Amino acid sequence: MNRPTRTALFIALGCISTSFAWAQEAEAAPRRIDIPAGDLVSGLDALAAQSGTQLLYRADQLKGARTRGVHGTVSPDDALKQLLSGSGYGVHRDSSSGAVVIVKADQQEPPAPAATKPAAAPAPAPAQAEPPPEPAKLESIEVTGSRIPRAEVEGPAPVTVITAQQISSAGFTSVPDVLRSLTQNGGETQSPQSSLGAATTPGAQQVDLRGLGSNKTLVLINGRRIADFPLPLGGRSNFTDIGNIPLGMVDRIEVLTGSASAVYGSDAMAGVINFILKKSADGTTLDYRYGDTARGGGESNKFTLTTGFERGNFSGIVGLELLDKKPLWAYDRKIQDSSFDSPDPDEEAPWIFQRFDWFGGTSFPEDEDKCDPSLNGGSTFPESGDYGFYCGSDKSIGYGTIESGRKSVNAYGSFNFDINDKLSWFADVQLGYAKVELMYQPLTWQYQGQTEDGDRGVFYNANSETWEYWYRQFTPEESGGFHDVMTHDTQKTLSIATGFKGTIGEDWDYEALFNHSQYHATVSYPRIVASKANELLLGPQQGVDDYGYAIFSPDSDQFYKPLTQAQYDSITADSVFKPTARSDTLSFTIDNTSLFHLPAGDVGFAGNVEYGTQAYDIHPDPLALTDYYYGARYGDGHGDRSHWGIASEFRVPVFQPLTLSMAGRYDQYSYGDKSPGKFTYSLGLEWRPIDALLLRGSYGTGFRAPDLHYLFAQTDYFRSRQRDYYTCRQEDDYTSDADCSRKRVRNQRTGDPNLDYETSKSFTAGFVWSPPLSSSANFDLSVDYFNIKVSNQIEEMDPDKIMLAEANCRDGFIDPNSPICLDAVPRALRDENGDLLGVYYQPINIAEQRVAGYDLAANFRWDSAIGAWRFGLTHTLFTRHDSRESEDDPLNDHFAVNSGYDVPKTKTTASIGWERNAWSATLHAQRIGRLPSSDSYDQVWDPDTSAGGAWIGATMLYNGSLQYRINDRMQLSLAVDNLFDKMPPKDKTYTSYPYYDISWFDSVGRSYFLEFTWKLGGSPL
């Protein structure tokens, strides 16, 4: 399919709902429905699966209700009526969304006659339109964003709901895949290929709503908090790992964007993502999925078992998910398997052996015949670079993983015991165990020593009588393959939520809950032991020269000689971290949908009080806190805090079409001698001038308590190149600060227990329109404006600004006794001679960030004579995204050239689904708007000197799925992701490996997933 054709198809996906709105009003297509008599919840689940109809209800409140079943060829509407006949429940269609809600009817409907299969020739008679039964009391439907149950699915703030059926139809195979498809998820996150991610958060994945930062999105499971990933992202802040959530257990995902702290407390600044896991199941469902890629690598096998039971007053659901996914290696993709893939024609092959005169800047030509061509699979050869000769390999750059390998077991159970008709006990338990393996690059070595001048890696060679620099990358022939070079992360998660829920009187419902969540990991990093490698490759140290350089008499022949595996093993070790994180919460929630009556309707109320504790401990390898290993020196961190909160909500019908929602909450945290508190609130309006139109708006405030690692991080070390402005200005050839050279230093970072809250303000306004079409067609359209401002945002101090302030203070441009100087001067770490060793910095409340834009969602459903059609379109347009580090700084437009940010201005998804009899199919498309080129992201793009433009164009990806129901108990599914095998877009300025933007793209290519589902017992599939 050529590009114009794909573009036309995408436009058609967006416009098709409009064209079909004027199509003929075809009769709802009858289909075969087979649902046995029995439990009503199981019957509703079966009808949803067999007809594609989306039904909303609370399974626990329908508990005990029975159905006579449905058998025959009938329309979905007629099937639902027969299913509910005599059950005491009826149908309520939400006027704003068209959703079908199961409600408690005033009285039971009369029994419907049994359905019979009509003759083949005559057309089915039109279904008689019947008004829906008036609900006496709509059973609780709690939607993310409020604790007050409500009848309408749509509320004052937009909530996106993604069902398990939609996830499967779109071809998504993991939770990160699903969330990446959200148009509201517009932030840059760590890729599995990221060097920083591999070093600090191996195997973990994040979500970033509105691009405000992954730590500003609150992630819940069944409305409850889960423990953070126990290692801080980038060594700085905590976040929630979404990679460990079992997709096979998910019933639906609800996404609320905007500040929601008035309901949920801390963290809900950009929004809330709530994973609702399955609560009921009739019979046993077995599901096996095999996955592979068209270009090879990344093979996967997944098995899921779900079963439910009911024994008197005790019922439950148990699920098990097993996953075995092989890693996908970079050398399996031609786009990134060699340094020759670089867009720079002068790209040099990576160093394998490099030796040169440090001050002379030249290599040693006599070494040219010492390169062993058998290394790196025969790809090692003599090469010429900036320092002359070296041994290089074009293939070694591909020794890393694109996708991590993962073996995991996830178990989930949800249980309920009815003590009496007004009180029940419940428990949700989730356990996870995963082994993740990944690799960024082979291990490397250089002499690890640092002189007073900061010349790291340089020593004096007594044999050549020169100061030399030696570098070595170890090859798979020396390490015995890649297994021992990979980072291994064993992840253990446990979440338990248990308590009681019941009814007081006629109108009050309550829930008393204890929620515990923990995340334990064992992370094993392969490292080079510096002293052992120095001795093996350089020999014993013979002292220090007058300039502070270590003296060795090394054998250069030994340096170029490949190591035996025994020698390699003697200089390597596994550096093991055992980080932990936990979260515990006690809460009590009470609600009343009819607190008192007003002329326009009942006032709803919900109240909540909670107390909780939170803790983390990195438990690092003690040797990693020293210079024992070559490379990075890590820091420690541990701490805990408690908090309590109290909240209330009201939902008030002001007059018949206008409803006001109000929420307020106070939270207080305690750690050390600090006890900061924060009050947040929200207001919402819903106005329904006509049944088909909802006008809505919301305003809310939010906050985020500082991350535990921001508060309690101990000294961490970051190697850097830093300008020393003060010393530079003393030199005779000084011209300007911009011309000052950078010096190799080791900066130091710690947390700050005096940090304050981050705060936010959020505003949304929009409409939902669902005009009545016919009994066979439904259409809805929503458009919402959003605006979020984050203030007092926590950012790291800028070491360069610290050094500039220090110079201005020492030179008298700023009063030395001013607060700026008293803070900045001691942060420049100098030795007794005044030489710069590094900069000491901390996180600080200083930054501001704002986003604004529009969300659009449209859905069209049409039951035609040739099958049931479903069309969907979502689109997010950012009109603003800017930030600044302090009030004195100008606003930085994240969408501008050379902004230093990697975020799209638009994201769009569209889908077409079709179902007829045993067959169903879906085509899903996703478009990501233009992104900055590498030079623009690095803030160096110049129209005269850059090899490419400032932007890479918008991209499109398509997924397709096909399902065939073999019989009532078996189904076969095929999903193809990246249908047209699209590779990442080319960027002529992206000259660093892997030569494309890994935050948004990968080179996995087309993937296939074949799935077989078998239902044992209960209702049919």
CSV table of N, CA, C and O in Angstrom, one decimal, residues 57-58 62 68 159 208-209 230 237 271 284 290 305 356 378 464 476-477 546 595 676 683 708 712 779 821 831 905 941:
chain,number,residue,atom,x,y,z
A,57,TYR,N,-22.5,-2.5,34.3
A,57,TYR,CA,-23.2,-2.9,35.5
A,57,TYR,C,-22.2,-3.3,36.6
A,57,TYR,O,-21.0,-3.4,36.3
A,58,ARG,N,-22.7,-3.4,37.8
A,58,ARG,CA,-21.9,-3.8,38.9
A,58,ARG,C,-22.2,-5.2,39.2
A,58,ARG,O,-23.3,-5.6,39.6
A,62,LEU,N,-25.5,-7.3,41.2
A,62,LEU,CA,-26.4,-8.2,40.4
A,62,LEU,C,-26.2,-9.6,40.9
A,62,LEU,O,-26.8,-10.6,40.4
A,68,ARG,N,-33.4,-16.6,32.4
A,68,ARG,CA,-33.9,-17.8,31.7
A,68,ARG,C,-33.1,-18.1,30.5
A,68,ARG,O,-33.3,-19.2,29.9
A,159,VAL,N,-13.5,10.9,30.7
A,159,VAL,CA,-12.9,9.6,31.1
A,159,VAL,C,-12.9,8.7,29.9
A,159,VAL,O,-13.9,8.5,29.3
A,208,ASP,N,3.3,8.5,30.7
A,208,ASP,CA,3.4,10.0,30.9
A,208,ASP,C,2.2,10.7,30.3
A,208,ASP,O,2.3,11.2,29.1
A,209,LEU,N,1.1,10.9,31.0
A,209,LEU,CA,0.0,11.6,30.5
A,209,LEU,C,0.3,13.1,30.4
A,209,LEU,O,0.9,13.7,31.2
A,230,PRO,N,11.1,0.0,42.7
A,230,PRO,CA,11.9,0.4,43.9
A,230,PRO,C,13.2,1.1,43.6
A,230,PRO,O,13.9,1.5,44.5
A,237,SER,N,13.9,10.2,40.5
A,237,SER,CA,12.6,10.2,41.0
A,237,SER,C,11.9,8.8,40.9
A,237,SER,O,12.3,8.0,40.1
A,271,GLY,N,-3.2,13.2,35.7
A,271,GLY,CA,-4.4,12.3,35.5
A,271,GLY,C,-4.2,11.0,36.3
A,271,GLY,O,-3.3,10.8,37.0
A,284,THR,N,-14.5,-22.0,33.0
A,284,THR,CA,-13.1,-21.9,32.9
A,284,THR,C,-12.7,-21.6,31.5
A,284,THR,O,-13.1,-22.2,30.5
A,290,TYR,N,0.7,-17.5,20.8
A,290,TYR,CA,2.1,-17.6,20.3
A,290,TYR,C,2.4,-16.3,19.5
A,290,TYR,O,1.6,-15.9,18.6
A,305,LEU,N,-5.2,-18.6,32.2
A,305,LEU,CA,-6.3,-19.4,32.7
A,305,LEU,C,-7.1,-18.5,33.6
A,305,LEU,O,-6.6,-17.9,34.5
A,356,PHE,N,46.6,5.5,22.6
A,356,PHE,CA,47.2,6.7,22.0
A,356,PHE,C,47.9,7.6,23.0
A,356,PHE,O,47.7,7.5,24.2
A,378,GLY,N,34.4,-12.1,13.5
A,378,GLY,CA,35.2,-11.8,12.3
A,378,GLY,C,35.0,-10.4,11.8
A,378,GLY,O,35.4,-10.2,10.7
A,464,SER,N,57.2,3.4,27.1
A,464,SER,CA,57.3,4.3,25.9
A,464,SER,C,57.6,5.7,26.4
A,464,SER,O,57.9,6.6,25.5
A,476,PRO,N,32.3,-11.0,22.7
A,476,PRO,CA,31.6,-12.2,23.1
A,476,PRO,C,32.5,-13.4,23.1
A,476,PRO,O,32.2,-14.4,23.8
A,477,GLU,N,33.6,-13.5,22.3
A,477,GLU,CA,34.5,-14.6,22.3
A,477,GLU,C,35.2,-14.7,23.7
A,477,GLU,O,35.5,-15.8,24.1
A,546,ASP,N,55.4,13.1,39.0
A,546,ASP,CA,55.3,14.4,39.6
A,546,ASP,C,54.0,15.1,39.3
A,546,ASP,O,53.7,16.1,40.0
A,595,LEU,N,-28.7,11.5,49.4
A,595,LEU,CA,-28.5,12.1,50.7
A,595,LEU,C,-29.8,12.9,51.1
A,595,LEU,O,-30.2,12.7,52.2
A,676,PRO,N,4.0,18.5,56.5
A,676,PRO,CA,3.4,19.4,55.6
A,676,PRO,C,2.0,18.9,55.2
A,676,PRO,O,1.7,17.7,55.1
A,683,LEU,N,-14.4,21.3,41.1
A,683,LEU,CA,-15.7,21.7,40.8
A,683,LEU,C,-16.1,21.1,39.4
A,683,LEU,O,-15.2,21.2,38.5
A,708,LEU,N,10.0,10.0,47.4
A,708,LEU,CA,10.8,9.6,48.5
A,708,LEU,C,12.3,9.7,48.2
A,708,LEU,O,13.1,10.1,49.0
A,712,PHE,N,15.1,11.6,50.3
A,712,PHE,CA,16.0,10.8,51.1
A,712,PHE,C,17.2,10.2,50.4
A,712,PHE,O,18.0,9.4,50.9
A,779,PHE,N,-24.3,6.8,17.4
A,779,PHE,CA,-23.2,7.7,17.1
A,779,PHE,C,-23.0,8.6,18.3
A,779,PHE,O,-23.9,9.1,19.0
A,821,CYS,N,24.8,33.8,47.0
A,821,CYS,CA,26.2,33.4,47.1
A,821,CYS,C,26.5,32.5,48.3
A,821,CYS,O,27.3,31.6,48.2
A,831,ASP,N,39.5,21.5,45.7
A,831,ASP,CA,40.6,21.0,46.7
A,831,ASP,C,41.3,22.1,47.3
A,831,ASP,O,41.0,23.3,47.1
A,905,LYS,N,3.0,17.2,18.8
A,905,LYS,CA,1.9,18.1,19.0
A,905,LYS,C,0.6,17.5,18.8
A,905,LYS,O,-0.4,17.9,19.4
A,941,TRP,N,20.5,22.5,16.2
A,941,TRP,CA,20.1,22.5,14.8
A,941,TRP,C,20.4,23.8,14.2
A,941,TRP,O,20.1,24.9,14.7
